[in-house]
Amino acid sequence: MSVTVRWAPSPTGRIHLGNARPALLNWFFARRHGGRYVLRMDDTDLARSTRDFADGIEEDLSWLGVTPDLLVRQSERTDLYDTARDRLIAAGRLYPCYETEDELDRKRSRARLLGKPPIYDRAALELSAEDRARLEAEGRKPHWRFKLDGRPVQFDDVIKGPQTVNTASMSDPVLIRADGSYLYTLPSVVDDIDLGITHVIRGEDHVSNTGTQIEIFEALGGPVPTFGHHNLLTDAQGQGFSKRLGSQSVRDFREEGYEPLAIATVATLTGTSLPVEPYASLDAIAERLDFSMVSHGSARFDPAELDGLNAKLLHAMPYEEAAPRLSSMGLEGEAIWLLLRENLVKFPDIAEWSKILVGPMEPVIAPEDQDFLALAKALLPPEPWDETTWGHWTETLKTTTGRKGKALFLPLRMALTGRHDGPELKSLLVLLGRKACLDRLP
Ligand code: GLU
């Protein structure tokens, strides 16, 4: 069967770097196997999911370079879940429970006091039809639990290797809330079956869900997909990213001017044995990244590594690729790009650097360099200029004044560019031209 994967974000916020990881790992896997990629909005939690967040996720995903073959929204697929619900009820695998949160809390505390694990005691399975009728007459609405087999569920994880989840140590999971809405667990399985998902690649925080969900796949007649659980990306402090706290959303990075390929590379290759370095494209990563390379240890985001990678991508970026963005900033010409790209960490930095060429620029002239610079002005060679002009000019200045090294070059750089660092002066001089240089020298 051909590979079909899905990435299933809950649209309860903008996606962060940690969410980009499964989004892209699934994409790489699909590309490598010529498979299909489904974007599934897990929006059954109507209170927290919004269409705006869903649209934002689509936008961020497309910015990262992923184009799903299909988009589905769980909120539009309730009929499928209702059918599955009825089948599970008929099979005796889904049962109504009436305990309130308080009652459940008390049960858990009591179990702890007795030194037992706080697992749901299945008291609701003992209720007779009359008991249920009485509870409903009192105004209680049932929530519904899936009756687990309670056994070691084994699966071969394509990332972590053979896994066992013992569902005997788990509470029967609630699949339907008292208000009738579905939690994520059942719709996910129903969709995976309906959409022909062959591989479920997601974070390792879902390993125990997988145990439960394999039982549900089997109860619904499968097929059970292959699972892979990747290590989670944490922030620089080792904390999980959180949509709620709005930490480092993909959109934030985009607005700060990072390259999508830098974000995609850092989000996926951190915590793998494939180096975080420039790749030509997402496909170039997809060709190289094998799940065996995903570390079983942690994956900590390093902002300095992102900056370094982003800079390298810009330093190697050909003019044709940069041209549309340059011209939207009023900058034209390959020579400008080749001169300035070396200095960029993020593309928008070019606005600052381009001031050196197009102004406004305040020359910096120290009083003790005044005479030297006046002489430099007088000795500026006539045009036409080329890349050798700088060498001729400074050589003449050196022999005339005896200055050399920093004492020779720094005052010239400060006067011509207003700063200590920056593009190579031999190229800059040609782009500036004689008139601009005369204006900047005293
Ligand atoms: N909506 C779930 C999440 O964001 C999806 C998990 C899964 O891939 O099954 O964690």
Short mmCIF file of C-alpha atoms and ligand atoms in Angstrom, two decimals:
data_model
loop_
_atom_site.label_atom_id
_atom_site.label_comp_id
_atom_site.label_asym_id
_atom_site.label_seq_id
_atom_site.Cartn_x
_atom_site.Cartn_y
_atom_site.Cartn_z
CA MET A 1 0.00 0.00 0.00
CA SER A 2 1.40 3.42 -0.85
CA VAL A 3 2.50 5.62 2.02
CA THR A 4 -0.06 8.04 3.42
CA VAL A 5 0.81 10.21 6.41
CA ARG A 6 -0.98 12.92 8.24
CA TRP A 7 -0.03 15.85 10.39
CA ALA A 8 -2.79 16.58 12.83
CA PRO A 9 -2.44 19.88 14.66
CA SER A 10 -5.11 21.17 17.02
CA PRO A 11 -5.92 24.71 15.87
CA THR A 12 -5.84 26.19 19.35
CA GLY A 13 -2.98 28.60 18.66
CA ARG A 14 -0.28 29.40 16.13
CA ILE A 15 2.19 26.58 15.59
CA HIS A 16 5.59 26.78 17.23
CA LEU A 17 8.92 25.21 16.36
CA GLY A 18 8.02 22.05 18.27
CA ASN A 19 4.90 21.62 16.10
CA ALA A 20 6.88 22.19 12.93
CA ARG A 21 8.89 19.07 13.74
CA PRO A 22 6.16 16.45 13.15
CA ALA A 23 4.73 18.57 10.33
CA LEU A 24 8.01 18.26 8.46
CA LEU A 25 9.09 14.79 9.54
CA ASN A 26 5.84 13.51 8.03
CA TRP A 27 6.49 15.56 4.90
CA PHE A 28 10.01 14.16 4.49
CA PHE A 29 8.70 10.64 4.90
CA ALA A 30 5.96 11.19 2.33
CA ARG A 31 8.42 12.75 -0.16
CA ARG A 32 10.92 9.95 0.29
CA HIS A 33 8.30 7.34 -0.46
CA GLY A 34 6.31 9.23 -3.08
CA GLY A 35 3.42 9.19 -0.63
CA ARG A 36 0.46 11.38 0.25
CA TYR A 37 0.31 13.99 2.99
CA VAL A 38 -2.91 14.81 4.76
CA LEU A 39 -3.31 17.93 6.86
CA ARG A 40 -5.90 17.12 9.49
CA MET A 41 -7.26 19.82 11.74
CA ASP A 42 -8.00 18.21 15.10
CA ASP A 43 -10.67 20.74 15.94
CA THR A 44 -13.14 18.72 17.99
CA ASP A 45 -12.48 20.93 21.00
CA LEU A 46 -14.86 23.63 19.89
CA ALA A 47 -14.17 25.84 22.87
CA ARG A 48 -10.48 26.23 22.07
CA SER A 49 -10.24 25.70 18.31
CA THR A 50 -10.80 28.58 15.91
CA ARG A 51 -10.93 28.92 12.15
CA ASP A 52 -8.40 31.74 12.36
CA PHE A 53 -5.86 29.48 14.03
CA ALA A 54 -6.57 26.76 11.43
CA ASP A 55 -6.02 29.25 8.60
CA GLY A 56 -2.83 30.43 10.31
CA ILE A 57 -1.57 26.86 10.49
CA GLU A 58 -2.20 26.37 6.77
CA GLU A 59 -0.33 29.58 6.05
CA ASP A 60 2.65 28.66 8.25
CA LEU A 61 2.83 25.18 6.77
CA SER A 62 2.85 26.52 3.25
CA TRP A 63 5.52 29.08 4.20
CA LEU A 64 7.65 26.18 5.45
CA GLY A 65 7.31 24.61 2.00
CA VAL A 66 4.78 21.85 2.65
CA THR A 67 1.83 21.40 0.29
CA PRO A 68 -0.68 18.89 1.64
CA ASP A 69 -2.54 16.65 -0.78
CA LEU A 70 -5.67 16.86 1.30
CA LEU A 71 -7.07 18.98 4.11
CA VAL A 72 -9.74 17.63 6.44
CA ARG A 73 -11.36 19.13 9.52
CA GLN A 74 -12.60 16.88 12.26
CA SER A 75 -15.40 19.31 13.02
CA GLU A 76 -16.90 18.37 9.63
CA ARG A 77 -16.67 14.61 10.14
CA THR A 78 -18.86 14.01 13.19
CA ASP A 79 -21.09 11.51 11.36
CA LEU A 80 -18.15 9.15 10.98
CA TYR A 81 -17.37 9.37 14.67
CA ASP A 82 -21.01 8.79 15.60
CA THR A 83 -21.05 5.61 13.52
CA ALA A 84 -17.87 4.37 15.20
CA ARG A 85 -19.31 5.30 18.60
CA ASP A 86 -22.42 3.22 17.93
CA ARG A 87 -20.34 0.26 16.83
CA LEU A 88 -18.22 0.41 19.96
CA ILE A 89 -21.32 0.64 22.15
CA ALA A 90 -22.87 -2.35 20.37
CA ALA A 91 -19.63 -4.30 20.88
CA GLY A 92 -19.66 -3.50 24.60
CA ARG A 93 -16.43 -1.47 24.33
CA LEU A 94 -17.88 1.95 25.09
CA TYR A 95 -19.83 2.47 28.29
CA PRO A 96 -21.56 5.41 29.95
CA CYS A 97 -20.21 6.80 33.23
CA TYR A 98 -21.89 9.32 35.50
CA GLU A 99 -19.26 10.33 38.02
CA THR A 100 -18.64 14.03 38.43
CA GLU A 101 -15.08 15.41 38.40
CA ASP A 102 -15.27 15.73 42.20
CA GLU A 103 -16.32 12.12 42.62
CA LEU A 104 -13.48 10.98 40.38
CA ASP A 105 -11.04 13.10 42.35
CA ARG A 106 -12.17 11.49 45.57
CA LYS A 107 -11.82 8.01 44.08
CA ARG A 108 -8.29 8.81 43.00
CA SER A 109 -7.33 10.15 46.42
CA ARG A 110 -8.78 7.09 48.12
CA ALA A 111 -6.84 4.76 45.79
CA ARG A 112 -3.63 6.67 46.56
CA LEU A 113 -4.25 6.38 50.30
CA LEU A 114 -4.59 2.63 49.91
CA GLY A 115 -1.34 2.58 47.96
CA LYS A 116 -3.13 1.60 44.74
CA PRO A 117 -2.63 3.23 41.35
CA PRO A 118 -5.30 5.91 40.71
CA ILE A 119 -6.97 3.96 37.91
CA TYR A 120 -10.67 4.27 37.19
CA ASP A 121 -12.43 1.42 39.02
CA ARG A 122 -15.02 0.73 36.30
CA ALA A 123 -17.84 1.20 38.78
CA ALA A 124 -20.05 2.38 35.91
CA LEU A 125 -19.89 -1.09 34.37
CA GLU A 126 -21.86 -2.34 37.37
CA LEU A 127 -24.76 0.05 36.84
CA SER A 128 -28.08 -1.50 35.90
CA ALA A 129 -30.48 0.05 33.40
CA GLU A 130 -32.51 1.35 36.37
CA ASP A 131 -29.43 2.90 37.99
CA ARG A 132 -28.68 4.74 34.78
CA ALA A 133 -32.26 5.88 34.36
CA ARG A 134 -32.24 7.20 37.93
CA LEU A 135 -28.95 9.08 37.43
CA GLU A 136 -30.23 10.61 34.21
CA ALA A 137 -33.46 11.58 35.92
CA GLU A 138 -31.29 13.45 38.44
CA GLY A 139 -30.00 15.44 35.48
CA ARG A 140 -26.66 13.71 35.10
CA LYS A 141 -25.30 13.37 31.60
CA PRO A 142 -23.00 10.46 30.85
CA HIS A 143 -19.47 10.66 29.59
CA TRP A 144 -18.27 7.56 27.76
CA ARG A 145 -15.25 5.39 28.40
CA PHE A 146 -13.54 2.88 26.18
CA LYS A 147 -13.19 -0.51 27.87
CA LEU A 148 -9.55 -1.42 27.50
CA ASP A 149 -8.42 -5.02 27.11
CA GLY A 150 -5.80 -4.28 29.73
CA ARG A 151 -2.83 -6.10 28.20
CA PRO A 152 0.67 -5.45 26.97
CA VAL A 153 0.12 -3.77 23.58
CA GLN A 154 3.18 -4.19 21.42
CA PHE A 155 4.19 -2.29 18.33
CA ASP A 156 7.31 -1.74 16.27
CA ASP A 157 8.05 1.95 16.39
CA VAL A 158 9.87 3.06 13.22
CA ILE A 159 11.87 5.55 15.30
CA LYS A 160 12.15 4.09 18.78
CA GLY A 161 12.15 0.38 17.96
CA PRO A 162 9.93 -2.26 19.66
CA GLN A 163 7.59 -0.77 22.27
CA THR A 164 5.20 -2.18 24.83
CA VAL A 165 2.41 -0.17 26.43
CA ASN A 166 0.62 -2.01 29.17
CA THR A 167 -2.99 -0.84 29.06
CA ALA A 168 -3.67 -2.79 32.25
CA SER A 169 -2.08 0.07 34.13
CA MET A 170 -4.30 2.71 32.53
CA SER A 171 -7.76 4.05 33.24
CA ASP A 172 -10.34 3.33 30.57
CA PRO A 173 -10.02 6.51 28.51
CA VAL A 174 -12.92 8.91 28.16
CA LEU A 175 -13.77 9.17 24.47
CA ILE A 176 -16.88 11.35 24.71
CA ARG A 177 -17.42 14.21 27.12
CA ALA A 178 -20.66 14.72 29.06
CA ASP A 179 -21.64 17.45 26.59
CA GLY A 180 -21.47 14.87 23.79
CA SER A 181 -18.27 16.24 22.23
CA TYR A 182 -15.45 13.91 21.25
CA LEU A 183 -12.02 14.00 22.75
CA TYR A 184 -9.18 13.58 20.31
CA THR A 185 -8.64 9.82 20.84
CA LEU A 186 -11.52 8.26 18.89
CA PRO A 187 -11.83 10.73 15.97
CA SER A 188 -8.11 10.32 15.36
CA VAL A 189 -8.43 6.55 14.98
CA VAL A 190 -11.58 6.81 12.87
CA ASP A 191 -9.89 9.30 10.54
CA ASP A 192 -6.69 7.31 10.30
CA ILE A 193 -8.73 4.31 9.15
CA ASP A 194 -10.98 6.32 6.85
CA LEU A 195 -8.13 8.23 5.20
CA GLY A 196 -5.98 5.14 4.75
CA ILE A 197 -3.15 6.45 6.93
CA THR A 198 -0.27 3.99 6.74
CA HIS A 199 2.16 5.74 9.11
CA VAL A 200 1.46 7.86 12.17
CA ILE A 201 4.54 9.93 12.93
CA ARG A 202 4.13 12.08 16.03
CA GLY A 203 5.81 13.20 19.24
CA GLU A 204 6.87 10.74 21.92
CA ASP A 205 4.35 12.31 24.29
CA HIS A 206 1.83 10.15 22.41
CA VAL A 207 3.38 6.74 23.11
CA SER A 208 0.83 5.73 25.73
CA ASN A 209 -2.03 7.06 23.55
CA THR A 210 -0.75 4.70 20.91
CA GLY A 211 -1.32 1.74 23.23
CA THR A 212 -4.93 2.85 23.76
CA GLN A 213 -5.47 3.72 20.13
CA ILE A 214 -4.15 0.39 18.85
CA GLU A 215 -6.88 -1.26 20.95
CA ILE A 216 -9.44 1.07 19.38
CA PHE A 217 -8.13 0.37 15.85
CA GLU A 218 -8.54 -3.32 16.55
CA ALA A 219 -11.99 -2.88 18.09
CA LEU A 220 -13.07 -1.04 14.92
CA GLY A 221 -11.55 -3.66 12.63
CA GLY A 222 -8.32 -1.76 11.79
CA PRO A 223 -6.04 -1.68 9.89
CA VAL A 224 -3.51 -0.56 12.49
CA PRO A 225 -1.00 1.87 10.97
CA THR A 226 2.73 1.80 11.62
CA PHE A 227 3.75 4.21 14.39
CA GLY A 228 6.81 6.35 14.90
CA HIS A 229 7.38 8.64 17.90
CA HIS A 230 10.04 11.31 17.63
CA ASN A 231 11.85 13.11 20.43
CA LEU A 232 10.33 16.46 21.30
CA LEU A 233 12.03 19.74 20.56
CA THR A 234 12.48 21.91 23.62
CA ASP A 235 13.35 25.57 23.86
CA ALA A 236 16.83 26.78 24.72
CA GLN A 237 16.05 26.34 28.44
CA GLY A 238 14.96 22.74 27.93
CA GLN A 239 11.25 23.55 28.36
CA GLY A 240 8.59 22.31 25.95
CA PHE A 241 7.29 24.92 23.52
CA SER A 242 3.75 25.95 24.27
CA LYS A 243 1.09 27.32 21.97
CA ARG A 244 -0.66 28.73 24.96
CA LEU A 245 2.31 30.84 25.97
CA GLY A 246 2.75 31.79 22.34
CA SER A 247 6.40 30.85 22.58
CA GLN A 248 8.42 31.18 19.41
CA SER A 249 5.68 30.66 16.89
CA VAL A 250 6.63 29.93 13.30
CA ARG A 251 4.95 33.21 12.41
CA ASP A 252 7.20 35.12 14.83
CA PHE A 253 10.28 33.71 13.14
CA ARG A 254 8.81 34.51 9.76
CA GLU A 255 8.10 38.09 10.76
CA GLU A 256 11.61 38.46 12.13
CA GLY A 257 12.81 37.58 8.64
CA TYR A 258 14.21 34.08 9.03
CA GLU A 259 14.39 31.84 5.96
CA PRO A 260 11.77 29.07 5.94
CA LEU A 261 14.46 26.52 5.11
CA ALA A 262 16.49 27.55 8.16
CA ILE A 263 13.46 27.14 10.41
CA ALA A 264 12.55 23.80 8.83
CA THR A 265 16.11 22.52 9.15
CA VAL A 266 16.52 23.52 12.77
CA ALA A 267 13.06 22.24 13.73
CA THR A 268 13.76 18.80 12.28
CA LEU A 269 17.48 18.10 12.40
CA THR A 270 18.15 19.28 15.95
CA GLY A 271 18.38 16.06 17.95
CA THR A 272 19.24 13.88 14.95
CA SER A 273 22.58 12.63 13.66
CA LEU A 274 22.18 14.63 10.44
CA PRO A 275 24.04 17.92 10.87
CA VAL A 276 22.21 21.24 11.08
CA GLU A 277 23.81 22.83 8.02
CA PRO A 278 22.62 24.34 4.75
CA TYR A 279 20.69 21.97 2.48
CA ALA A 280 19.51 22.97 -0.95
CA SER A 281 15.85 22.26 -0.23
CA LEU A 282 13.43 20.28 1.91
CA ASP A 283 13.76 17.46 -0.60
CA ALA A 284 17.51 17.40 -0.08
CA ILE A 285 16.83 16.79 3.63
CA ALA A 286 14.12 14.25 2.83
CA GLU A 287 16.60 12.27 0.72
CA ARG A 288 19.09 12.07 3.56
CA LEU A 289 17.03 11.81 6.72
CA ASP A 290 16.25 8.33 7.85
CA PHE A 291 14.26 7.71 11.03
CA SER A 292 17.19 5.74 12.43
CA MET A 293 18.99 9.10 12.66
CA VAL A 294 16.46 10.59 15.07
CA SER A 295 18.03 10.54 18.50
CA HIS A 296 16.30 8.86 21.43
CA GLY A 297 17.59 11.64 23.65
CA SER A 298 16.39 15.20 23.83
CA ALA A 299 16.42 17.82 21.09
CA ARG A 300 17.18 21.30 22.36
CA PHE A 301 16.69 24.31 20.14
CA ASP A 302 19.73 26.56 19.96
CA PRO A 303 18.94 30.10 18.72
CA ALA A 304 22.61 30.71 17.88
CA GLU A 305 22.59 27.67 15.64
CA LEU A 306 19.52 29.01 13.86
CA ASP A 307 21.20 32.38 13.31
CA GLY A 308 24.36 30.70 12.02
CA LEU A 309 22.42 28.53 9.60
CA ASN A 310 20.23 31.39 8.41
CA ALA A 311 23.34 33.48 7.74
CA LYS A 312 24.99 30.66 5.78
CA LEU A 313 21.89 30.21 3.63
CA LEU A 314 21.91 33.94 2.82
CA HIS A 315 25.64 34.06 2.17
CA ALA A 316 25.25 31.37 -0.48
CA MET A 317 21.97 32.64 -1.92
CA PRO A 318 22.16 33.44 -5.64
CA TYR A 319 21.02 36.85 -6.82
CA GLU A 320 18.07 35.44 -8.81
CA GLU A 321 16.60 34.10 -5.59
CA ALA A 322 17.12 37.31 -3.63
CA ALA A 323 16.14 39.68 -6.46
CA PRO A 324 12.37 39.90 -5.87
CA ARG A 325 12.86 40.69 -2.19
CA LEU A 326 15.65 43.16 -2.97
CA SER A 327 13.59 45.06 -5.46
CA SER A 328 10.67 45.23 -3.05
CA MET A 329 13.11 47.14 -0.84
CA GLY A 330 14.18 49.38 -3.70
CA LEU A 331 17.54 47.63 -4.22
CA GLU A 332 18.57 46.49 -7.68
CA GLY A 333 21.62 44.79 -9.08
CA GLU A 334 23.63 41.65 -8.49
CA ALA A 335 26.71 43.59 -7.36
CA ILE A 336 24.83 45.02 -4.38
CA TRP A 337 23.62 41.58 -3.35
CA LEU A 338 27.03 39.97 -3.68
CA LEU A 339 28.58 42.75 -1.63
CA LEU A 340 26.04 42.85 1.16
CA ARG A 341 24.88 39.23 1.58
CA GLU A 342 28.08 38.32 3.48
CA ASN A 343 27.01 40.62 6.30
CA LEU A 344 23.49 39.33 6.78
CA VAL A 345 22.16 37.13 9.53
CA LYS A 346 18.57 37.75 8.52
CA PHE A 347 17.41 39.14 5.20
CA PRO A 348 15.86 42.35 6.61
CA ASP A 349 19.31 43.30 7.98
CA ILE A 350 20.01 44.39 4.43
CA ALA A 351 17.98 47.55 5.00
CA GLU A 352 20.57 48.66 7.52
CA TRP A 353 23.52 47.69 5.32
CA SER A 354 22.10 49.25 2.20
CA LYS A 355 22.23 52.66 3.91
CA ILE A 356 25.97 52.47 3.41
CA LEU A 357 25.32 52.56 -0.31
CA VAL A 358 22.23 54.65 -0.74
CA GLY A 359 22.24 56.67 2.47
CA PRO A 360 21.26 58.37 4.59
CA MET A 361 24.66 57.80 6.15
CA GLU A 362 26.54 59.85 8.72
CA PRO A 363 30.31 59.63 8.12
CA VAL A 364 32.27 59.19 11.34
CA ILE A 365 35.41 61.34 11.35
CA ALA A 366 37.69 61.54 14.39
CA PRO A 367 39.38 64.97 14.81
CA GLU A 368 42.84 63.39 14.70
CA ASP A 369 42.03 61.81 11.32
CA GLN A 370 40.72 65.01 9.75
CA ASP A 371 43.93 65.88 7.89
CA PHE A 372 44.61 62.35 6.81
CA LEU A 373 41.10 62.05 5.36
CA ALA A 374 41.36 65.41 3.60
CA LEU A 375 44.51 64.15 1.95
CA ALA A 376 42.77 60.89 1.05
CA LYS A 377 40.06 62.95 -0.61
CA ALA A 378 42.61 64.87 -2.64
CA LEU A 379 44.27 61.63 -3.73
CA LEU A 380 41.08 59.81 -4.77
CA PRO A 381 41.89 58.39 -8.20
CA PRO A 382 39.91 59.54 -11.21
CA GLU A 383 37.20 57.28 -12.60
CA PRO A 384 36.66 54.75 -14.17
CA TRP A 385 36.96 52.58 -11.07
CA ASP A 386 37.28 48.85 -10.69
CA GLU A 387 38.21 46.41 -7.94
CA THR A 388 41.86 47.47 -8.13
CA THR A 389 41.11 51.13 -7.36
CA TRP A 390 41.00 50.60 -3.59
CA GLY A 391 44.45 48.97 -3.66
CA HIS A 392 46.01 51.77 -5.69
CA TRP A 393 44.48 54.49 -3.56
CA THR A 394 45.49 53.01 -0.20
CA GLU A 395 48.97 52.15 -1.47
CA THR A 396 49.48 55.81 -2.44
CA LEU A 397 48.16 56.91 0.96
CA LYS A 398 50.48 54.49 2.71
CA THR A 399 53.60 55.78 0.97
CA THR A 400 52.53 59.41 1.32
CA THR A 401 51.62 59.32 5.02
CA GLY A 402 53.51 56.32 6.41
CA ARG A 403 50.26 55.04 7.92
CA LYS A 404 49.57 51.33 7.68
CA GLY A 405 47.25 48.61 8.97
CA LYS A 406 44.39 49.74 11.16
CA ALA A 407 45.57 53.37 11.29
CA LEU A 408 45.30 53.48 7.53
CA PHE A 409 42.13 51.49 6.91
CA LEU A 410 39.85 52.20 9.86
CA PRO A 411 39.50 55.99 9.37
CA LEU A 412 38.66 55.36 5.71
CA ARG A 413 36.07 52.71 6.59
CA MET A 414 34.50 54.92 9.29
CA ALA A 415 34.28 57.88 6.95
CA LEU A 416 32.92 55.93 3.99
CA THR A 417 30.53 53.62 5.84
CA GLY A 418 30.01 55.07 9.32
CA ARG A 419 30.91 51.76 10.97
CA HIS A 420 33.78 49.49 12.02
CA ASP A 421 32.69 46.38 10.21
CA GLY A 422 31.01 45.60 6.94
CA PRO A 423 31.47 44.74 3.32
CA GLU A 424 34.79 44.54 1.58
CA LEU A 425 35.94 48.05 0.77
CA LYS A 426 37.45 47.22 -2.59
CA SER A 427 34.01 46.20 -3.88
CA LEU A 428 32.14 48.83 -1.94
CA LEU A 429 34.24 51.64 -3.40
CA VAL A 430 33.24 50.69 -6.94
CA LEU A 431 29.56 50.63 -6.06
CA LEU A 432 29.75 53.93 -4.19
CA GLY A 433 31.51 55.75 -7.01
CA ARG A 434 33.72 58.83 -6.80
CA LYS A 435 31.00 61.38 -6.17
CA ALA A 436 29.65 59.64 -3.04
CA CYS A 437 33.19 59.17 -1.71
CA LEU A 438 33.97 62.85 -2.19
CA ASP A 439 30.79 63.72 -0.28
CA ARG A 440 31.78 61.52 2.66
CA LEU A 441 35.36 62.70 3.01
CA PRO A 442 36.07 66.04 4.72
N1 GLU B 1 -3.90 16.80 17.65
C1 GLU B 1 -2.91 15.92 18.24
C2 GLU B 1 -1.77 16.77 18.74
O1 GLU B 1 -1.63 17.90 18.30
C3 GLU B 1 -2.45 14.97 17.18
C4 GLU B 1 -1.60 13.88 17.64
C5 GLU B 1 -1.48 12.85 16.56
O2 GLU B 1 -0.68 13.10 15.64
O3 GLU B 1 -2.20 11.88 16.57
O4 GLU B 1 -1.02 16.35 19.60
#
